[in-house]
Coordinates of N, CA and C and ligand atoms in Angstrom, one line a residue:
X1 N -42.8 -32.5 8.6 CA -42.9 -31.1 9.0 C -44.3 -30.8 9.5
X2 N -45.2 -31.1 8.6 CA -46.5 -30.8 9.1 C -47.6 -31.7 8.6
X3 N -47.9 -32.3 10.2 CA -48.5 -33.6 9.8 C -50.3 -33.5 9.9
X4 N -50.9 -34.1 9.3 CA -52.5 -34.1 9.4 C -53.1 -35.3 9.6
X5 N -52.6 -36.5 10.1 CA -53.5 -37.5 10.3 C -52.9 -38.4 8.5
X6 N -53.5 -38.4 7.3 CA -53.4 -38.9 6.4 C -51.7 -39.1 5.5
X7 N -51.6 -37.2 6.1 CA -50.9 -36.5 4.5 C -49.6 -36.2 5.7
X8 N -48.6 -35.4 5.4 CA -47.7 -34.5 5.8 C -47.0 -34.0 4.7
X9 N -47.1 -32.3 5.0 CA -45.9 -32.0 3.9 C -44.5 -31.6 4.9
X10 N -43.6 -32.1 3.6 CA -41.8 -32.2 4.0 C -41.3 -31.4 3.2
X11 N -40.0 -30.8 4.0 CA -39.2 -30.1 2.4 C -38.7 -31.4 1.3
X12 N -38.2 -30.4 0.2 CA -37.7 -31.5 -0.7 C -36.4 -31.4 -0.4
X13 N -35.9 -33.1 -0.4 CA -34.6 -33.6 -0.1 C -33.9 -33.8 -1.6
X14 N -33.1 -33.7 -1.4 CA -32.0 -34.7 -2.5 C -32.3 -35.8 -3.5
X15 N -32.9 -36.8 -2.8 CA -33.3 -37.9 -3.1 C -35.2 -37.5 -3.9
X16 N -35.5 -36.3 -3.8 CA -36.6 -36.0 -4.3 C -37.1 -35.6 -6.0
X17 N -35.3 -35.1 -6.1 CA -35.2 -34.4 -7.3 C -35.5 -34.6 -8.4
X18 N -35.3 -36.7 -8.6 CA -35.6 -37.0 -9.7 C -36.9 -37.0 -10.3
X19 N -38.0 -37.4 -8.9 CA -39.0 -37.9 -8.9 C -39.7 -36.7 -9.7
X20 N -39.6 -35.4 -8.7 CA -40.2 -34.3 -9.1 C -40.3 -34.0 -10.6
X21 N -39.1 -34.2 -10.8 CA -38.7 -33.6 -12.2 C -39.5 -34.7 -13.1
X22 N -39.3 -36.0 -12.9 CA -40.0 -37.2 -13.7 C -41.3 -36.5 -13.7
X23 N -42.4 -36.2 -12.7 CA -43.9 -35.6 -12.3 C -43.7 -34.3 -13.6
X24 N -43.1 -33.4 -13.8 CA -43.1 -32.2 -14.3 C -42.9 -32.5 -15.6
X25 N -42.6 -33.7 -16.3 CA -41.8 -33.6 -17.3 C -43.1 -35.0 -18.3
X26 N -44.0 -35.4 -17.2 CA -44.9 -36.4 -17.5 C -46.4 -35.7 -17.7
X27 N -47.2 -34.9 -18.8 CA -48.1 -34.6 -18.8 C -49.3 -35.2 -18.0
X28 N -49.3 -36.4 -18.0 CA -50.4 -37.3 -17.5 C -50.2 -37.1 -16.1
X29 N -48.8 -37.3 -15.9 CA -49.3 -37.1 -14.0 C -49.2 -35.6 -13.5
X30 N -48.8 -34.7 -14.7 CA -49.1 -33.4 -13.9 C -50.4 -33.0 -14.2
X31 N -51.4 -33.8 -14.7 CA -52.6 -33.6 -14.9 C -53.1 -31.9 -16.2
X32 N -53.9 -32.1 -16.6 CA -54.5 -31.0 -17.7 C -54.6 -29.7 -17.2
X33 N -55.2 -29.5 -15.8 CA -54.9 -28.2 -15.2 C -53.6 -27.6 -15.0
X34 N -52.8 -28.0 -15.1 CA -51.2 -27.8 -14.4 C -50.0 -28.3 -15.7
X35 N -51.0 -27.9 -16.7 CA -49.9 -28.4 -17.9 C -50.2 -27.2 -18.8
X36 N -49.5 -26.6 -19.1 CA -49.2 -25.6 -19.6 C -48.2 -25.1 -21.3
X37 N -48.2 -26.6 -21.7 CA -47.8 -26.7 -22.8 C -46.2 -25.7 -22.4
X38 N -45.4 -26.1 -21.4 CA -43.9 -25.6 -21.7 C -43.6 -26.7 -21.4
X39 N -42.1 -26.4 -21.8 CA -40.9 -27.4 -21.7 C -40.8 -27.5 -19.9
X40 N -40.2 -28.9 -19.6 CA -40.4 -29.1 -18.6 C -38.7 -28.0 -17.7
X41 N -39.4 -27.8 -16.5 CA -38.2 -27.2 -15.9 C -37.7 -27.9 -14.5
X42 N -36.4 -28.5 -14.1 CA -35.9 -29.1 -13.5 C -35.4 -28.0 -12.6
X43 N -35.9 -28.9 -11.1 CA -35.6 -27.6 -9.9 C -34.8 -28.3 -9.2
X44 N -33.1 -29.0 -10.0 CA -32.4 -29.1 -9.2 C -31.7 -28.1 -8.9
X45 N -31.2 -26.9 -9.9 CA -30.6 -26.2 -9.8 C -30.5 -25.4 -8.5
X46 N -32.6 -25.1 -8.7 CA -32.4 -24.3 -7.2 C -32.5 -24.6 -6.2
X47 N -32.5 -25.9 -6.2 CA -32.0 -26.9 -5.0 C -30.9 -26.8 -4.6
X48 N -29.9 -26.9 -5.8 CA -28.3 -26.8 -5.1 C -28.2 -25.8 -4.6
X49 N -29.1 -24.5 -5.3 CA -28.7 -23.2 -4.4 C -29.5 -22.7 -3.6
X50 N -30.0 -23.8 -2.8 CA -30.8 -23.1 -2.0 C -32.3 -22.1 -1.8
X51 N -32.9 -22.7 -2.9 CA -33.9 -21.6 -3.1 C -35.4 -22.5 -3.7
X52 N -35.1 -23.4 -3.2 CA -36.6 -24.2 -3.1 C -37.4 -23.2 -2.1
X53 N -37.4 -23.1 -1.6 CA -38.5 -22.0 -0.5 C -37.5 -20.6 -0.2
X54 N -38.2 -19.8 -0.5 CA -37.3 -18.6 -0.4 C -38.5 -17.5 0.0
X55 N -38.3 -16.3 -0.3 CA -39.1 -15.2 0.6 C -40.1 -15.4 0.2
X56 N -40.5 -15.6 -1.3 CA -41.9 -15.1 -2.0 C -42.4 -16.5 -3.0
X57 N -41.9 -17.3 -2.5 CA -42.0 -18.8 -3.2 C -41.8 -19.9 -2.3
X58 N -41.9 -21.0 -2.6 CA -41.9 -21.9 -2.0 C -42.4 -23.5 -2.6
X59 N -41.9 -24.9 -2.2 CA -42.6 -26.0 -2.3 C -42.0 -27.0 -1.7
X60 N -43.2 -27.8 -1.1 CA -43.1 -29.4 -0.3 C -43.7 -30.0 -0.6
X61 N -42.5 -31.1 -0.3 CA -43.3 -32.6 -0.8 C -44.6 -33.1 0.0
X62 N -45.7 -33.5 -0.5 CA -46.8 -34.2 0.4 C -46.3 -35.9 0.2
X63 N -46.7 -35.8 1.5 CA -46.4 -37.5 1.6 C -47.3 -37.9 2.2
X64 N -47.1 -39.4 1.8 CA -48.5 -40.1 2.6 C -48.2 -40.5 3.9
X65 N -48.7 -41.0 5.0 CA -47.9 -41.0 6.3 C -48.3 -42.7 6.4
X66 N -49.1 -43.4 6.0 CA -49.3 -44.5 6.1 C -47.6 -45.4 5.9
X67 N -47.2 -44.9 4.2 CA -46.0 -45.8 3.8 C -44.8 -44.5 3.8
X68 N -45.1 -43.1 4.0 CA -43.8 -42.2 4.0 C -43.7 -42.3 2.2
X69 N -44.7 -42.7 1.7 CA -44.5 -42.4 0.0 C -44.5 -40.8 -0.5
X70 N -43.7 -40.3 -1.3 CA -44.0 -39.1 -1.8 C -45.2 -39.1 -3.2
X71 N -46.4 -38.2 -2.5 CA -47.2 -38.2 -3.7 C -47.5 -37.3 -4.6
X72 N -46.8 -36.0 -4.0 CA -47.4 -35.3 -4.7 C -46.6 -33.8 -4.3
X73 N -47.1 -32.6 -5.2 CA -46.3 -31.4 -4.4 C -47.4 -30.2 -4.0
X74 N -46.9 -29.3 -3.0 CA -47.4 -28.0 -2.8 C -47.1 -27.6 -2.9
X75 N -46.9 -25.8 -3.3 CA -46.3 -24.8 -4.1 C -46.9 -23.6 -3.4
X76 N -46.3 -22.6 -3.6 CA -46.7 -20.7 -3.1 C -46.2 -20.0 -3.7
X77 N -46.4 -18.7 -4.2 CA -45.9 -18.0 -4.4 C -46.7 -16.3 -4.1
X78 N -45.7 -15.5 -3.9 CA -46.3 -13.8 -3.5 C -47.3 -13.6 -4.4
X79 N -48.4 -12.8 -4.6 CA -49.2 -12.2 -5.5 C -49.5 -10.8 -4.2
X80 N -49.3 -9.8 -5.4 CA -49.9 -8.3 -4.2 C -50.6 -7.5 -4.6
X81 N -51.2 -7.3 -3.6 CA -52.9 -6.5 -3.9 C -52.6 -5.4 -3.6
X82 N -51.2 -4.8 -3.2 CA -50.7 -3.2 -2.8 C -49.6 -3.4 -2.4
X83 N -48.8 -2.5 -1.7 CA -48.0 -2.9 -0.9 C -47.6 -3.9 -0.1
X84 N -46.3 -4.8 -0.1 CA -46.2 -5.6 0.4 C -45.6 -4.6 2.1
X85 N -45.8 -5.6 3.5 CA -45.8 -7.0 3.5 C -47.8 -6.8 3.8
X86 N -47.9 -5.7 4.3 CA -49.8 -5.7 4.6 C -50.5 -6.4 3.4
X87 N -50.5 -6.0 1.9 CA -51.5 -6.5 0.7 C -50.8 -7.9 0.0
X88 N -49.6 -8.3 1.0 CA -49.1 -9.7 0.0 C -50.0 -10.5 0.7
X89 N -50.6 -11.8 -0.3 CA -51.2 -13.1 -0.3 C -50.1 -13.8 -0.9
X90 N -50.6 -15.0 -0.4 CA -50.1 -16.2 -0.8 C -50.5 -17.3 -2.1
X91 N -50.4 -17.2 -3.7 CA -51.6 -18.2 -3.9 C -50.4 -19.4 -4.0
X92 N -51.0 -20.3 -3.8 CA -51.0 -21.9 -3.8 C -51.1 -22.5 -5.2
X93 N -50.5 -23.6 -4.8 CA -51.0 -24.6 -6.0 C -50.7 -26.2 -5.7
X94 N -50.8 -27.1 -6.2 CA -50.4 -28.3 -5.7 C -51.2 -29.2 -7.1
X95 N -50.3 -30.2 -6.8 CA -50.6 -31.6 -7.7 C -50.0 -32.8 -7.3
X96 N -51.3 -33.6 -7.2 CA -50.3 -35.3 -6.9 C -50.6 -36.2 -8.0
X97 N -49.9 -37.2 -7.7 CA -49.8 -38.0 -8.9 C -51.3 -38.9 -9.1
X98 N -51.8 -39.2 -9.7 CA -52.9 -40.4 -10.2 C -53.3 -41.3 -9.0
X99 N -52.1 -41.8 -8.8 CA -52.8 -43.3 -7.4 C -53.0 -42.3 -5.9
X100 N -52.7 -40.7 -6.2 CA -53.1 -40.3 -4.8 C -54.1 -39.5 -5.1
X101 N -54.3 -39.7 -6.0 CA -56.0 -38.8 -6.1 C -57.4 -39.8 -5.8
X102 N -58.0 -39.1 -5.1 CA -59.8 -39.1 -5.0 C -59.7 -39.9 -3.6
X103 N -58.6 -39.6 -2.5 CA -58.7 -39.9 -1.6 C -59.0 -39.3 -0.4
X104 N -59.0 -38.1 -0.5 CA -59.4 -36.8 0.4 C -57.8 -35.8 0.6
X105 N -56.5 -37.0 0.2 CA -55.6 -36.0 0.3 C -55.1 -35.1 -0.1
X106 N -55.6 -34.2 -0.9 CA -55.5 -32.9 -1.8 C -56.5 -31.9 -0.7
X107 N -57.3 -32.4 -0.4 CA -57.9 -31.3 1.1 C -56.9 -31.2 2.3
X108 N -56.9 -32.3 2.5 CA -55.8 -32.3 3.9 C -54.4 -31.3 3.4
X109 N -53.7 -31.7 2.0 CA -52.3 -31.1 2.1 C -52.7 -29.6 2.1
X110 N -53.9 -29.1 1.2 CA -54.3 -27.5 1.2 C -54.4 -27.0 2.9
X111 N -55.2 -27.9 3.2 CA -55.5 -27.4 4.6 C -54.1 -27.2 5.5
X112 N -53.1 -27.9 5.0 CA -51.6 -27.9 6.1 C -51.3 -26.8 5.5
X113 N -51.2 -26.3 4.0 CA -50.1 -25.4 3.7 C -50.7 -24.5 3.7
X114 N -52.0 -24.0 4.3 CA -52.7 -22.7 4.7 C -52.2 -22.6 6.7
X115 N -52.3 -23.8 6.6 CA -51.8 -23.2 8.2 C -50.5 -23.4 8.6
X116 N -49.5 -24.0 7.5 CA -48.1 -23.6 8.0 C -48.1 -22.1 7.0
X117 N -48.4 -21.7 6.5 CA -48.0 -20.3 5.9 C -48.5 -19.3 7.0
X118 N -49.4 -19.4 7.5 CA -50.4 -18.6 8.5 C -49.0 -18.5 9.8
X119 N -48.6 -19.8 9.9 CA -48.1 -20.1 11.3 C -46.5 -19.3 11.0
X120 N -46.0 -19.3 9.9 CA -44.4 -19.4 9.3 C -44.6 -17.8 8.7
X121 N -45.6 -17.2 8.2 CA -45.2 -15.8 7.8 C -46.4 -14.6 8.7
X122 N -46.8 -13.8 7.9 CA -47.7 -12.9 8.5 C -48.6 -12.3 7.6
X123 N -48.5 -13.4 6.9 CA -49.6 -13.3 5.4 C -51.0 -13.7 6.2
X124 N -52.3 -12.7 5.6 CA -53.3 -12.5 5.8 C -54.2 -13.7 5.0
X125 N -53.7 -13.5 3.7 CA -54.7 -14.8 3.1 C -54.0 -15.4 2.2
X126 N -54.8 -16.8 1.9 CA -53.6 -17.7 1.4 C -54.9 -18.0 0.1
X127 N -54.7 -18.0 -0.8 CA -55.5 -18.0 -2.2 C -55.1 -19.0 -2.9
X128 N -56.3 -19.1 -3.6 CA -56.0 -20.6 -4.6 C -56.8 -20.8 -5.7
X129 N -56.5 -20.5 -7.0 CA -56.8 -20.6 -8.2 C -57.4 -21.7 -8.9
X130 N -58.5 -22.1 -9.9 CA -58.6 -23.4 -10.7 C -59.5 -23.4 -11.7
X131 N -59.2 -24.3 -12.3 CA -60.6 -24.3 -13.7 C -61.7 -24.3 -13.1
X132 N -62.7 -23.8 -13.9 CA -64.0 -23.7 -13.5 C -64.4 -25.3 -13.7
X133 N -63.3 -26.4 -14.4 CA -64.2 -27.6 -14.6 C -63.2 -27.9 -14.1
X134 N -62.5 -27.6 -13.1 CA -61.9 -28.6 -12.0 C -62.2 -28.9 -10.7
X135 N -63.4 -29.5 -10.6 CA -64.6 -30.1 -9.8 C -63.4 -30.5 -8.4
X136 N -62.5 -31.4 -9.0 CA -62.3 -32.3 -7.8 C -61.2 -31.1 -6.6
X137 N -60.9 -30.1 -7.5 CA -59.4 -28.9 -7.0 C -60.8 -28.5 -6.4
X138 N -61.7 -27.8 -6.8 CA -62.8 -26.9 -6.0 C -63.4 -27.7 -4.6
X139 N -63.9 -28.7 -4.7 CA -64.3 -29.6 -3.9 C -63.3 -30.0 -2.3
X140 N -62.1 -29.7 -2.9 CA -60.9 -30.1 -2.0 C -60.8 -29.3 -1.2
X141 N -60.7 -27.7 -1.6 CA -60.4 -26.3 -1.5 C -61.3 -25.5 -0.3
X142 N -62.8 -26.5 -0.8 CA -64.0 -26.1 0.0 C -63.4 -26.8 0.9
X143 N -63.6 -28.3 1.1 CA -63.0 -29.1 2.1 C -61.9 -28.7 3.0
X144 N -61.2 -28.3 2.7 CA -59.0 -27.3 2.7 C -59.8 -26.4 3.9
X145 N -61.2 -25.9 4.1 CA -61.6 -24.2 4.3 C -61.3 -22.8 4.0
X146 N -61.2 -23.1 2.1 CA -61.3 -22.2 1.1 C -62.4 -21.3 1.4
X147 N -63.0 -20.4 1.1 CA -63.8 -19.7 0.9 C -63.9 -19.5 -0.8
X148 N -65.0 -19.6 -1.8 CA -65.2 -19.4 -3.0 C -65.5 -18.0 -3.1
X149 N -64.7 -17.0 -3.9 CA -64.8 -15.5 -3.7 C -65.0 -15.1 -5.5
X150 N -65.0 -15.9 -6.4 CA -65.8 -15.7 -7.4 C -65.1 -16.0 -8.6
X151 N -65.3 -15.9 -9.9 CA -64.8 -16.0 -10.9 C -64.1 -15.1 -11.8
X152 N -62.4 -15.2 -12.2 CA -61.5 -14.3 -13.3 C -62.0 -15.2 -14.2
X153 N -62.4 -14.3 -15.4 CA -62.7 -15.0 -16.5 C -62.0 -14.7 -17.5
X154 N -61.8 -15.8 -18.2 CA -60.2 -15.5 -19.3 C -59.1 -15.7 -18.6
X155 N -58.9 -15.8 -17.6 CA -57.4 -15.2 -16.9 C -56.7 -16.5 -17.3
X156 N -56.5 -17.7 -17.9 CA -55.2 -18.5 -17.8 C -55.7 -19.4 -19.1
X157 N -54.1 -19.3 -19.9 CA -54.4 -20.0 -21.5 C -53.2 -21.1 -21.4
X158 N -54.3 -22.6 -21.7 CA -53.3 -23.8 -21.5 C -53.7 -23.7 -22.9
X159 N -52.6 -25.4 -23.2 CA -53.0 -25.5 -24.9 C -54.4 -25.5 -25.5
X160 N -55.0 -26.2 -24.5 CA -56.4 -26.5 -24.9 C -57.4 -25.4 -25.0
X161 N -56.7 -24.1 -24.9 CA -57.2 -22.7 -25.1 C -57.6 -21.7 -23.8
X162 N -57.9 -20.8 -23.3 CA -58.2 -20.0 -22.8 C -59.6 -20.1 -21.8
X163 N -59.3 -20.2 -20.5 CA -59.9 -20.8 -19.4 C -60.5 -19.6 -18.3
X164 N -61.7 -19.9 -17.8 CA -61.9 -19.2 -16.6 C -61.3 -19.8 -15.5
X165 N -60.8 -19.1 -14.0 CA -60.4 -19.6 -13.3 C -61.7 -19.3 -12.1
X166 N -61.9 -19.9 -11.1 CA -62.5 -20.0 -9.5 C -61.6 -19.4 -8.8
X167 N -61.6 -18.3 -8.2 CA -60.9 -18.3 -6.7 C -61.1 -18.1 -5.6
X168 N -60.4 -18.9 -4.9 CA -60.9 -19.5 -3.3 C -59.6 -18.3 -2.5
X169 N -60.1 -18.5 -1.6 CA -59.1 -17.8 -0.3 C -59.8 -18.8 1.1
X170 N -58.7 -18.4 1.9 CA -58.8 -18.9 3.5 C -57.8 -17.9 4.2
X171 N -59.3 -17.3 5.0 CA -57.8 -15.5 5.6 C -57.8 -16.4 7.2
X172 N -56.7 -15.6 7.2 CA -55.9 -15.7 8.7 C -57.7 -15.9 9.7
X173 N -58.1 -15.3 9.6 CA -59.5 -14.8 10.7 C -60.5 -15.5 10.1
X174 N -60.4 -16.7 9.2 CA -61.6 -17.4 9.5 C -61.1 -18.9 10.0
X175 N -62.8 -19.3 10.5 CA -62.8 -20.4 11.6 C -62.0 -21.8 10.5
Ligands
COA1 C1 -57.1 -31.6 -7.7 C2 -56.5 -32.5 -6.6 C3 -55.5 -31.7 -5.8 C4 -57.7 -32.8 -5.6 O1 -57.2 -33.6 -4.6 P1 -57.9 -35.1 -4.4 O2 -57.3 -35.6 -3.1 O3 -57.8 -35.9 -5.6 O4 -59.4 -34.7 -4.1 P2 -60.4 -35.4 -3.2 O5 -60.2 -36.9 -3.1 O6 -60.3 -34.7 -1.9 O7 -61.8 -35.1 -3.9 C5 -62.4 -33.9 -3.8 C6 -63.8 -34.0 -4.1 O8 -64.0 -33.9 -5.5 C7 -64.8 -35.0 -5.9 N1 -64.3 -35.3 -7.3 C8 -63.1 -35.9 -7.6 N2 -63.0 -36.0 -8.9 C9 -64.2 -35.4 -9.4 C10 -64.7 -35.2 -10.7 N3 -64.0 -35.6 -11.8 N4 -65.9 -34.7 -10.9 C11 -66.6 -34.3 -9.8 N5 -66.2 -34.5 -8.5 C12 -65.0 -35.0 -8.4 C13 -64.5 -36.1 -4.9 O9 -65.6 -37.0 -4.9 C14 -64.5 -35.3 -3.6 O10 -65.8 -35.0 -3.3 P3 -66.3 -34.9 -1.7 O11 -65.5 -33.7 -1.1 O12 -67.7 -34.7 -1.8 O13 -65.8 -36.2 -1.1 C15 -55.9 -33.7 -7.2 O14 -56.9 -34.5 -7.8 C16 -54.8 -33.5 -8.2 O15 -53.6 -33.3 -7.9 N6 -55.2 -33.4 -9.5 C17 -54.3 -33.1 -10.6 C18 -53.6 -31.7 -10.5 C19 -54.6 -30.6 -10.3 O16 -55.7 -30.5 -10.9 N7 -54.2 -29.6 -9.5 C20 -54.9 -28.4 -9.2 C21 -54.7 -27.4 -10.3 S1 -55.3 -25.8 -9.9

């Protein structure tokens, strides 16, 4: 779908379902940021019906383009600062697995799914959330051409207790 040189994100196929679900259902590869102490939830359902990407949601697979391996996922969903469709943003999220991290592909897949959302809706800015001690998500984000717009503090409680978040944006109108 949308290719960058390294990375490409694809919808999810059929053949994707297990994987995903194995990723969601494995603490260690969905990593400490993105584990949220629930039960795991399997998105075949909304696969069969159609609703992997839908108006106000969305997710694709990132793949590596070298071997067409699937490594990892990106995610959207609506958040609104007023009235939709003028005050809807996009925030983001994404995680790959262990052997695809610290390779620069987590910048690249941010950077595609800011500019296929730009390209695919008429959303103004596309946002992106993270621990304040998630160096490598911040680093990526900058990389992605995030803009760092400040800190919610308190705003998200994993097991490990109650966390500040960083949030980044990248609007339609910058370079
Ligand atoms: C967060 C994530 C998407 C980043 O993607 P990535 O491809 O691994 O990141 P990169 O290889 O581009 O590394 C980004 C930068 O952070 C640095 N970095 C990586 N790990 C780091 C660490 N533990 N401490 C400090 N810096 C770190 C890298 O050196 C790199 O720096 P550079 O831009 O100066 O080269 C990926 O690691 C991941 O999926 N992690 C697990 C899930 C997760 O945390 N998701 C985000 C939740 S909000």
């Amino acid at each position: 779908m949308r290719d960058q040189g390294r990375v490409r994100l694809r919808d999810v196929s059929a053949d994707d379902i297990a994987l995903i679900d194995a990723w969601d259902a494995d603490p260690v590869l969905k990593g400490e940021f993105n584990d949220f102490g629930q039960p795991p939830h399997s998105i075949r359902q909304d696969f069969e019906a159609g609703k992997i990407v839908g108006d106000d949601h969305g997710l694709l697979v990132v793949e590596r383009v070298a071997d067409a391996a699937p490594i990892g996922t990106v995610s959207w969903r609506a958040v609104h600062y007023g009235p939709p469709p003028d005050s809807r943003a996009w925030q983001i999220g994404i995680a790959l697995v262990p052997e695809g991290r610290g390779q620069g592909f987590g910048a690249e897949a941010q950077r595609l799914l800011a500019d296929h959302l730009f390209a695919t809706t008429d959303a103004f800015r596309v946002e992106a959330s993270t621990d304040v001690d998630n160096i490598a998500e911040q680093r990526a984000l900058e990389r992605a051409g995030y803009r760092r717009e400040g800190v919610n503090r308190g705003a998200q409680v994993r097991p490990s207790g109650r966390h500040d978040l960083v949030l980044y944006a990248r609007l339609r109108t910058d370079p």
